[in-house]
């Protein structure tokens, strides 16, 4: 069992009460124990002081559980023997109380039983007929009550500390998972937004290089489109910053896809068709559709060398369906399964319980179909996944 921290004020409080009670008994002459009073009082005060010092040592060295327990038992026994008032017997409740935190319930119950057995043995040896004496019986019953209350209090305190430690561990785990989720989200956003614009710039700059001598006007138009892509990339960066600051204004899916269709060079030619009502679809679902269309268009521009891309969205009552079709050179979907683009697309769509189907083969173009069910998303997810 892991060692827990005892309730720090309990032991010093009892030590103080016993010290005051013992000194009061000596001062008013209530002590009737044999032996020199001054010697017994000095030993009593010294033993109580040693108990205070032991508590301070326990705070500095909590790992020394067994030596601390043995030292506490020895000092308490010494206090009981030197105390003339009899009040110090209450200190026995501290033995199972402190042991509960260090060793657990079983050890505490065993030590509590030993404390009772020790008091009974003392009565048997020193007070014949103790069971007919009201004072002795009352002392025994009070010790039983004190032990029960002490062990119960320790159990409650340990349970509270255990719950707090579990909560802290859970909070740390949640923070770790949240950080991992945020890293994945940022990775997808960087790939989907900046990656898209950088791909467009790469295509446009290649065109400018190819047509520099053959067609200066076409090269100039390609450079102008590259500059436009740079501005759009900067706009996406600012949009991401606004999203992180919760200042995002979200365009409709139709408007976002229309802007996407006009983002780039002359090739490929992109047509967009959106039907249905966006009401009932959260920003996360709509963002998943937009990012999937963006990734499919990026692939068509960068890899497929397509001349035409068609983006069709059907927003029905139960689910939304996106189809992105191009007339490019196609590819083998299994060979591209490990790409970051398709991986990010599938992750984003799976977060909203959707599905992605890629139908392509070399020389036959590509059709990407994304289905997203209609549902309500949490506000925290909406803020984190706002569409650009």
CSV table of C-alpha atoms in Angstrom, one decimal:
chain,number,residue,atom,x,y,z
A,1,UNK,CA,0.0,0.0,0.0
A,2,UNK,CA,1.2,3.5,-0.8
A,3,UNK,CA,2.0,5.7,2.2
A,4,UNK,CA,-0.5,8.5,2.8
A,5,UNK,CA,0.0,11.6,4.8
A,6,UNK,CA,-1.6,11.5,8.3
A,7,UNK,CA,-3.8,14.4,9.5
A,8,UNK,CA,-1.0,16.6,10.9
A,9,UNK,CA,-2.8,18.3,13.7
A,10,UNK,CA,-4.3,15.3,15.4
A,11,UNK,CA,-1.2,13.9,17.1
A,12,UNK,CA,0.2,17.3,18.3
A,13,UNK,CA,-3.2,18.2,19.6
A,14,UNK,CA,-3.4,15.1,21.7
A,15,UNK,CA,0.1,15.5,22.9
A,16,UNK,CA,-0.6,19.0,24.1
A,17,UNK,CA,-3.8,17.9,25.8
A,18,UNK,CA,-2.0,15.1,27.7
A,19,UNK,CA,0.8,17.4,28.6
A,20,UNK,CA,-1.5,20.1,30.0
A,21,UNK,CA,-3.6,17.5,31.9
A,22,UNK,CA,-0.5,15.8,33.4
A,23,UNK,CA,1.0,19.0,34.6
A,24,UNK,CA,-2.3,20.2,36.0
A,25,UNK,CA,-2.6,17.0,38.0
A,26,UNK,CA,0.8,17.5,39.5
A,27,UNK,CA,0.2,21.2,40.2
A,28,UNK,CA,-3.1,20.7,42.1
A,29,UNK,CA,-1.9,17.5,43.8
A,30,UNK,CA,-4.1,15.0,42.1
A,31,UNK,CA,-1.2,12.7,41.3
A,32,UNK,CA,-1.1,9.7,43.6
A,33,UNK,CA,1.5,7.6,41.7
A,34,UNK,CA,4.5,6.2,43.6
A,35,UNK,CA,8.0,7.6,43.2
A,36,UNK,CA,9.5,11.1,43.3
A,37,UNK,CA,7.1,13.5,41.7
A,38,UNK,CA,9.8,15.8,40.3
A,39,UNK,CA,11.5,12.9,38.6
A,40,UNK,CA,8.3,11.5,37.1
A,41,UNK,CA,7.2,14.9,35.9
A,42,UNK,CA,10.6,15.6,34.2
A,43,UNK,CA,10.5,12.3,32.5
A,44,UNK,CA,6.9,12.8,31.5
A,45,UNK,CA,7.6,16.2,29.9
A,46,UNK,CA,10.7,14.9,28.2
A,47,UNK,CA,8.8,12.0,26.6
A,48,UNK,CA,6.0,14.3,25.4
A,49,UNK,CA,8.7,16.6,23.9
A,50,UNK,CA,10.3,13.5,22.2
A,51,UNK,CA,6.8,12.7,20.7
A,52,UNK,CA,6.6,16.3,19.3
A,53,UNK,CA,10.1,15.9,17.8
A,54,UNK,CA,9.1,12.5,16.3
A,55,UNK,CA,6.2,14.1,14.5
A,56,UNK,CA,8.5,16.7,13.0
A,57,UNK,CA,10.9,14.0,11.9
A,58,UNK,CA,8.1,12.0,10.3
A,59,UNK,CA,7.2,15.0,8.1
A,60,UNK,CA,10.8,15.2,6.9
A,61,UNK,CA,11.3,11.4,6.5
A,62,UNK,CA,8.0,9.8,5.6
A,63,UNK,CA,9.7,6.8,4.1
A,64,UNK,CA,10.9,5.6,7.6
A,65,UNK,CA,7.6,4.2,8.4
A,66,UNK,CA,8.5,1.2,10.6
A,67,UNK,CA,11.2,2.9,12.8
A,68,UNK,CA,8.8,5.8,13.3
A,69,UNK,CA,6.0,3.5,14.4
A,70,UNK,CA,8.3,1.6,16.8
A,71,UNK,CA,9.6,4.8,18.3
A,72,UNK,CA,6.1,6.2,18.7
A,73,UNK,CA,4.9,3.1,20.5
A,74,UNK,CA,7.9,3.2,22.8
A,75,UNK,CA,7.5,6.8,23.7
A,76,UNK,CA,3.7,6.5,24.3
A,77,UNK,CA,4.4,3.6,26.6
A,78,UNK,CA,6.9,5.7,28.5
A,79,UNK,CA,4.4,8.6,28.8
A,80,UNK,CA,1.7,6.3,30.1
A,81,UNK,CA,4.1,4.9,32.8
A,82,UNK,CA,5.3,8.4,33.8
A,83,UNK,CA,1.9,10.1,33.8
A,84,UNK,CA,0.2,10.3,37.2
A,85,UNK,CA,-3.1,11.5,35.8
A,86,UNK,CA,-4.0,8.5,33.8
A,87,UNK,CA,-5.1,10.8,30.9
A,88,UNK,CA,-2.2,9.7,28.7
A,89,UNK,CA,-3.9,6.3,27.9
A,90,UNK,CA,-5.7,8.3,25.2
A,91,UNK,CA,-2.5,8.3,23.2
A,92,UNK,CA,-2.9,4.7,22.4
A,93,UNK,CA,-5.4,5.6,19.8
A,94,UNK,CA,-2.6,7.3,17.8
A,95,UNK,CA,-0.9,3.9,17.2
A,96,UNK,CA,-3.5,2.4,14.9
A,97,UNK,CA,-4.4,5.9,13.6
A,98,UNK,CA,-0.9,6.7,12.3
A,99,UNK,CA,-0.3,3.1,11.2
A,100,UNK,CA,-3.4,3.2,9.0
A,101,UNK,CA,-1.8,5.9,6.8
A,102,UNK,CA,1.6,4.1,6.6
A,103,UNK,CA,0.6,0.4,6.4
A,104,UNK,CA,-3.2,0.2,5.7
A,105,UNK,CA,-6.3,-1.0,7.4
A,106,UNK,CA,-5.2,-4.5,8.4
A,107,UNK,CA,-2.2,-3.3,10.3
A,108,UNK,CA,-4.2,-0.6,12.0
A,109,UNK,CA,-6.8,-3.1,13.2
A,110,UNK,CA,-4.2,-5.4,14.4
A,111,UNK,CA,-2.4,-2.7,16.4
A,112,UNK,CA,-5.8,-1.5,17.8
A,113,UNK,CA,-6.4,-5.0,19.0
A,114,UNK,CA,-3.0,-5.1,20.6
A,115,UNK,CA,-3.6,-1.9,22.4
A,116,UNK,CA,-6.8,-3.3,23.9
A,117,UNK,CA,-5.1,-6.5,24.8
A,118,UNK,CA,-2.2,-4.6,26.4
A,119,UNK,CA,-4.6,-2.6,28.6
A,120,UNK,CA,-6.5,-5.7,29.6
A,121,UNK,CA,-3.3,-7.5,30.5
A,122,UNK,CA,-2.3,-4.5,32.6
A,123,UNK,CA,-5.6,-4.7,34.5
A,124,UNK,CA,-5.3,-8.4,35.0
A,125,UNK,CA,-1.8,-8.1,36.5
A,126,UNK,CA,-2.2,-4.9,38.5
A,127,UNK,CA,-5.9,-4.6,39.3
A,128,UNK,CA,-7.6,-7.8,40.5
A,129,UNK,CA,-11.4,-7.6,40.1
A,130,UNK,CA,-11.0,-4.7,37.7
A,131,UNK,CA,-14.2,-5.7,35.9
A,132,UNK,CA,-16.2,-4.7,39.0
A,133,UNK,CA,-14.5,-1.3,39.1
A,134,UNK,CA,-16.5,1.4,37.3
A,135,UNK,CA,-13.4,3.5,36.6
A,136,UNK,CA,-11.5,0.7,35.0
A,137,UNK,CA,-14.4,-0.5,32.9
A,138,UNK,CA,-15.1,3.1,31.8
A,139,UNK,CA,-11.4,3.5,30.8
A,140,UNK,CA,-11.6,0.3,28.7
A,141,UNK,CA,-14.8,1.4,27.0
A,142,UNK,CA,-13.5,4.8,26.3
A,143,UNK,CA,-10.4,3.3,24.7
A,144,UNK,CA,-12.6,1.1,22.5
A,145,UNK,CA,-14.6,4.1,21.4
A,146,UNK,CA,-11.4,6.1,20.8
A,147,UNK,CA,-9.8,3.3,18.7
A,148,UNK,CA,-13.0,3.0,16.6
A,149,UNK,CA,-13.2,6.7,16.0
A,150,UNK,CA,-9.4,7.0,15.2
A,151,UNK,CA,-9.5,4.1,12.7
A,152,UNK,CA,-12.7,5.5,11.1
A,153,UNK,CA,-11.2,8.9,10.8
A,154,UNK,CA,-8.0,7.5,9.3
A,155,UNK,CA,-10.1,5.5,6.8
A,156,UNK,CA,-12.0,8.6,5.7
A,157,UNK,CA,-8.7,10.6,5.4
A,158,UNK,CA,-7.0,7.9,3.4
A,159,UNK,CA,-10.0,7.6,1.1
A,160,UNK,CA,-10.0,11.3,0.5
A,161,UNK,CA,-6.3,11.3,-0.3
A,162,UNK,CA,-6.7,8.3,-2.6
A,163,UNK,CA,-9.5,10.0,-4.5
A,164,UNK,CA,-7.5,13.1,-4.8
A,165,UNK,CA,-4.5,11.2,-6.2
A,166,UNK,CA,-6.7,9.3,-8.6
A,167,UNK,CA,-8.2,12.6,-9.7
A,168,UNK,CA,-4.8,14.2,-10.2
A,169,UNK,CA,-3.7,11.2,-12.3
A,170,UNK,CA,-6.9,11.3,-14.3
A,171,UNK,CA,-6.4,15.1,-14.9
A,172,UNK,CA,-2.8,14.5,-16.0
A,173,UNK,CA,-4.0,11.8,-18.4
A,174,UNK,CA,-6.7,14.0,-19.8
A,175,UNK,CA,-4.2,16.8,-20.3
A,176,UNK,CA,-1.9,14.4,-22.1
A,177,UNK,CA,-4.7,13.2,-24.3
A,178,UNK,CA,-5.9,16.8,-24.9
A,179,UNK,CA,-2.3,17.8,-25.9
A,180,UNK,CA,-2.1,14.8,-28.3
A,181,UNK,CA,-5.5,15.6,-29.8
A,182,UNK,CA,-4.5,19.3,-30.3
A,183,UNK,CA,-1.2,18.3,-31.9
A,184,UNK,CA,-3.1,16.0,-34.3
A,185,UNK,CA,-5.6,18.7,-35.1
A,186,UNK,CA,-2.9,21.3,-35.7
A,187,UNK,CA,-1.0,18.8,-37.9
A,188,UNK,CA,-4.2,18.2,-40.0
A,189,UNK,CA,-4.8,21.9,-40.3
A,190,UNK,CA,-1.3,22.7,-41.4
A,191,UNK,CA,-1.4,19.9,-44.0
A,192,UNK,CA,-4.9,20.8,-45.2
A,193,UNK,CA,-4.6,24.6,-45.4
A,194,UNK,CA,-1.0,25.5,-45.8
A,195,UNK,CA,-0.2,22.3,-47.7
A,196,UNK,CA,-3.0,23.1,-50.1
A,197,UNK,CA,-1.7,26.6,-50.9
A,198,UNK,CA,1.9,25.5,-51.1
A,199,UNK,CA,0.9,22.8,-53.6
A,200,UNK,CA,-0.9,25.4,-55.7
A,201,UNK,CA,2.2,27.7,-55.6
A,202,UNK,CA,4.4,24.8,-56.6
A,203,UNK,CA,2.3,24.1,-59.6
A,204,UNK,CA,2.1,27.7,-60.6
A,205,UNK,CA,5.8,28.3,-60.2
A,206,UNK,CA,6.5,25.2,-62.4
A,207,UNK,CA,4.2,26.6,-65.0
A,208,UNK,CA,6.0,30.0,-64.8
A,209,UNK,CA,9.3,28.3,-65.2
A,210,UNK,CA,8.1,26.1,-68.1
A,211,UNK,CA,6.5,29.0,-70.1
A,212,UNK,CA,9.1,31.7,-69.2
A,213,UNK,CA,10.6,31.6,-72.7
A,214,UNK,CA,7.8,30.1,-74.7
A,215,UNK,CA,4.9,32.2,-73.4
A,216,UNK,CA,5.8,35.1,-71.2
A,217,UNK,CA,2.2,36.1,-70.7
A,218,UNK,CA,1.3,32.6,-69.3
A,219,UNK,CA,4.4,32.7,-67.1
A,220,UNK,CA,3.3,36.1,-65.8
A,221,UNK,CA,-0.2,34.9,-65.1
A,222,UNK,CA,1.2,31.9,-63.2
A,223,UNK,CA,3.4,34.1,-61.1
A,224,UNK,CA,0.3,36.3,-60.3
A,225,UNK,CA,-1.6,33.2,-59.2
A,226,UNK,CA,1.4,32.1,-57.1
A,227,UNK,CA,1.3,35.5,-55.4
A,228,UNK,CA,-2.4,35.1,-54.8
A,229,UNK,CA,-1.8,31.7,-53.3
A,230,UNK,CA,0.7,33.3,-50.9
A,231,UNK,CA,-2.0,35.8,-49.8
A,232,UNK,CA,-4.5,33.0,-49.3
A,233,UNK,CA,-2.0,31.0,-47.2
A,234,UNK,CA,-1.4,34.1,-45.0
A,235,UNK,CA,-5.1,34.4,-44.7
A,236,UNK,CA,-5.4,30.8,-43.5
A,237,UNK,CA,-2.7,31.5,-40.9
A,238,UNK,CA,-4.6,34.5,-39.6
A,239,UNK,CA,-7.8,32.4,-39.6
A,240,UNK,CA,-6.1,29.7,-37.6
A,241,UNK,CA,-4.9,32.3,-35.1
A,242,UNK,CA,-8.4,33.7,-34.8
A,243,UNK,CA,-9.7,30.2,-34.2
A,244,UNK,CA,-7.2,29.6,-31.4
A,245,UNK,CA,-8.4,32.9,-29.9
A,246,UNK,CA,-12.1,32.0,-30.4
A,247,UNK,CA,-12.6,34.9,-32.7
A,248,UNK,CA,-13.5,32.8,-35.8
A,249,UNK,CA,-16.3,33.9,-38.2
A,250,UNK,CA,-17.4,30.8,-40.1
A,251,UNK,CA,-18.5,31.1,-43.7
A,252,UNK,CA,-21.0,28.7,-45.1
A,253,UNK,CA,-19.8,25.4,-46.6
A,254,UNK,CA,-21.0,26.5,-50.0
A,255,UNK,CA,-19.1,29.8,-49.8
A,256,UNK,CA,-15.9,28.0,-48.5
A,257,UNK,CA,-16.1,25.5,-51.4
A,258,UNK,CA,-16.7,28.2,-53.9
A,259,UNK,CA,-13.6,30.0,-52.7
A,260,UNK,CA,-11.7,26.7,-52.8
A,261,UNK,CA,-12.7,26.2,-56.4
A,262,UNK,CA,-11.3,29.6,-57.4
A,263,UNK,CA,-8.1,29.1,-55.5
A,264,UNK,CA,-5.4,28.2,-57.9
A,265,UNK,CA,-4.2,28.2,-61.4
A,266,UNK,CA,-6.2,27.6,-64.6
A,267,UNK,CA,-5.8,23.9,-64.2
A,268,UNK,CA,-7.7,21.9,-63.2
A,269,UNK,CA,-11.1,23.5,-63.7
A,270,UNK,CA,-13.2,23.0,-60.6
A,271,UNK,CA,-17.0,23.0,-60.5
A,272,UNK,CA,-18.9,23.0,-57.2
A,273,UNK,CA,-22.5,22.0,-56.5
A,274,UNK,CA,-24.0,22.2,-53.0
A,275,UNK,CA,-27.6,21.2,-52.3
A,276,UNK,CA,-29.5,21.0,-49.1
A,277,UNK,CA,-29.6,23.0,-45.8
A,278,UNK,CA,-26.6,23.3,-43.5
A,279,UNK,CA,-28.9,23.7,-40.5
A,280,UNK,CA,-28.5,20.8,-38.1
A,281,UNK,CA,-24.9,20.2,-39.1
A,282,UNK,CA,-22.2,21.3,-36.6
A,283,UNK,CA,-19.1,23.1,-37.6
A,284,UNK,CA,-17.1,20.0,-37.0
A,285,UNK,CA,-19.1,18.0,-39.6
A,286,UNK,CA,-19.0,20.9,-42.1
A,287,UNK,CA,-15.2,21.3,-41.5
A,288,UNK,CA,-14.7,17.6,-42.1
A,289,UNK,CA,-16.5,17.9,-45.5
A,290,UNK,CA,-14.5,21.0,-46.4
A,291,UNK,CA,-11.1,19.6,-45.5
A,292,UNK,CA,-11.9,16.4,-47.4
A,293,UNK,CA,-12.8,18.4,-50.5
A,294,UNK,CA,-9.6,20.5,-50.0
A,295,UNK,CA,-7.4,17.4,-49.7
A,296,UNK,CA,-9.0,15.7,-52.7
A,297,UNK,CA,-8.5,18.9,-54.8
A,298,UNK,CA,-4.9,19.2,-53.6
A,299,UNK,CA,-4.2,15.6,-54.7
A,300,UNK,CA,-5.9,16.2,-58.1
A,301,UNK,CA,-3.6,19.3,-58.6
A,302,UNK,CA,-0.4,17.9,-57.3
A,303,UNK,CA,-0.5,14.2,-58.3
A,304,UNK,CA,-3.3,13.4,-60.7
A,305,UNK,CA,-2.6,16.1,-63.3
A,306,UNK,CA,-6.3,16.4,-63.8
A,307,UNK,CA,-8.0,18.9,-66.1
A,308,UNK,CA,-11.4,18.8,-64.5
A,309,UNK,CA,-12.6,18.3,-60.9
A,310,UNK,CA,-16.2,18.1,-59.8
A,311,UNK,CA,-17.2,18.7,-56.2
A,312,UNK,CA,-20.8,17.7,-55.3
A,313,UNK,CA,-22.2,18.0,-51.8
A,314,UNK,CA,-25.7,16.7,-50.8
A,315,UNK,CA,-26.8,17.9,-47.4
A,316,UNK,CA,-29.7,15.6,-46.5
A,317,UNK,CA,-31.8,15.3,-43.4
A,318,UNK,CA,-29.9,12.3,-42.0
A,319,UNK,CA,-26.4,12.6,-43.5
A,320,UNK,CA,-24.2,14.7,-45.8
A,321,UNK,CA,-22.5,13.2,-48.8
A,322,UNK,CA,-19.5,14.6,-50.6
A,323,UNK,CA,-18.2,13.4,-53.9
A,324,UNK,CA,-15.0,14.7,-55.5
A,325,UNK,CA,-14.3,13.3,-58.9
A,326,UNK,CA,-11.4,14.1,-61.2
A,327,UNK,CA,-10.3,12.9,-64.6
A,328,UNK,CA,-6.6,12.5,-63.7
A,329,UNK,CA,-4.3,9.6,-64.0
A,330,UNK,CA,-5.5,7.8,-60.9
A,331,UNK,CA,-3.6,5.7,-58.5
A,332,UNK,CA,-3.7,2.5,-56.4
A,333,UNK,CA,-5.5,3.4,-53.1
A,334,UNK,CA,-3.7,0.7,-51.2
A,335,UNK,CA,-0.3,2.1,-52.2
A,336,UNK,CA,-1.3,5.6,-51.0
A,337,UNK,CA,-2.9,4.5,-47.7
A,338,UNK,CA,0.0,5.7,-45.6
A,339,UNK,CA,0.0,9.2,-47.0
A,340,UNK,CA,-0.6,12.0,-44.5
A,341,UNK,CA,-3.4,13.6,-46.6
A,342,UNK,CA,-5.6,10.5,-46.7
A,343,UNK,CA,-4.7,9.7,-43.1
A,344,UNK,CA,-5.7,13.2,-41.9
A,345,UNK,CA,-8.9,13.0,-44.0
A,346,UNK,CA,-9.9,9.7,-42.5
A,347,UNK,CA,-9.0,10.9,-38.9
A,348,UNK,CA,-11.1,14.0,-39.3
A,349,UNK,CA,-14.1,12.2,-40.7
A,350,UNK,CA,-13.9,9.4,-38.2
A,351,UNK,CA,-14.1,12.0,-35.4
A,352,UNK,CA,-17.7,12.7,-36.5
A,353,UNK,CA,-18.5,9.0,-37.1
A,354,UNK,CA,-18.3,9.4,-40.9
A,355,UNK,CA,-16.7,7.2,-43.6
A,356,UNK,CA,-14.3,7.8,-46.5
A,357,UNK,CA,-14.3,5.7,-49.7
A,358,UNK,CA,-11.6,6.2,-52.3
A,359,UNK,CA,-12.3,4.7,-55.8
A,360,UNK,CA,-9.4,4.9,-58.1
A,361,UNK,CA,-7.1,2.9,-60.4
A,362,UNK,CA,-4.2,3.9,-62.6
A,363,UNK,CA,-5.4,5.7,-65.7
A,364,UNK,CA,-9.1,5.9,-64.7
A,365,UNK,CA,-9.3,9.0,-62.5
A,366,UNK,CA,-10.3,9.2,-58.9
A,367,UNK,CA,-13.6,9.5,-56.9
A,368,UNK,CA,-13.5,10.3,-53.2
A,369,UNK,CA,-16.8,9.8,-51.4
A,370,UNK,CA,-17.2,11.1,-47.8
A,371,UNK,CA,-20.3,10.5,-45.8
A,372,UNK,CA,-20.9,12.4,-42.5
A,373,UNK,CA,-24.0,11.8,-40.3
A,374,UNK,CA,-26.0,14.7,-39.1
A,375,UNK,CA,-25.6,15.3,-35.4
A,376,UNK,CA,-24.9,17.8,-32.6
A,377,UNK,CA,-21.3,18.5,-31.7
A,378,UNK,CA,-20.0,19.8,-28.4
A,379,UNK,CA,-19.1,23.5,-28.3
A,380,UNK,CA,-15.5,22.8,-27.4
A,381,UNK,CA,-15.1,20.7,-30.5
A,382,UNK,CA,-16.8,23.3,-32.6
A,383,UNK,CA,-14.4,26.0,-31.4
A,384,UNK,CA,-11.4,23.8,-32.0
A,385,UNK,CA,-12.4,22.7,-35.5
A,386,UNK,CA,-13.9,25.8,-37.0
A,387,UNK,CA,-13.9,25.8,-40.8
A,388,UNK,CA,-11.8,28.3,-42.7
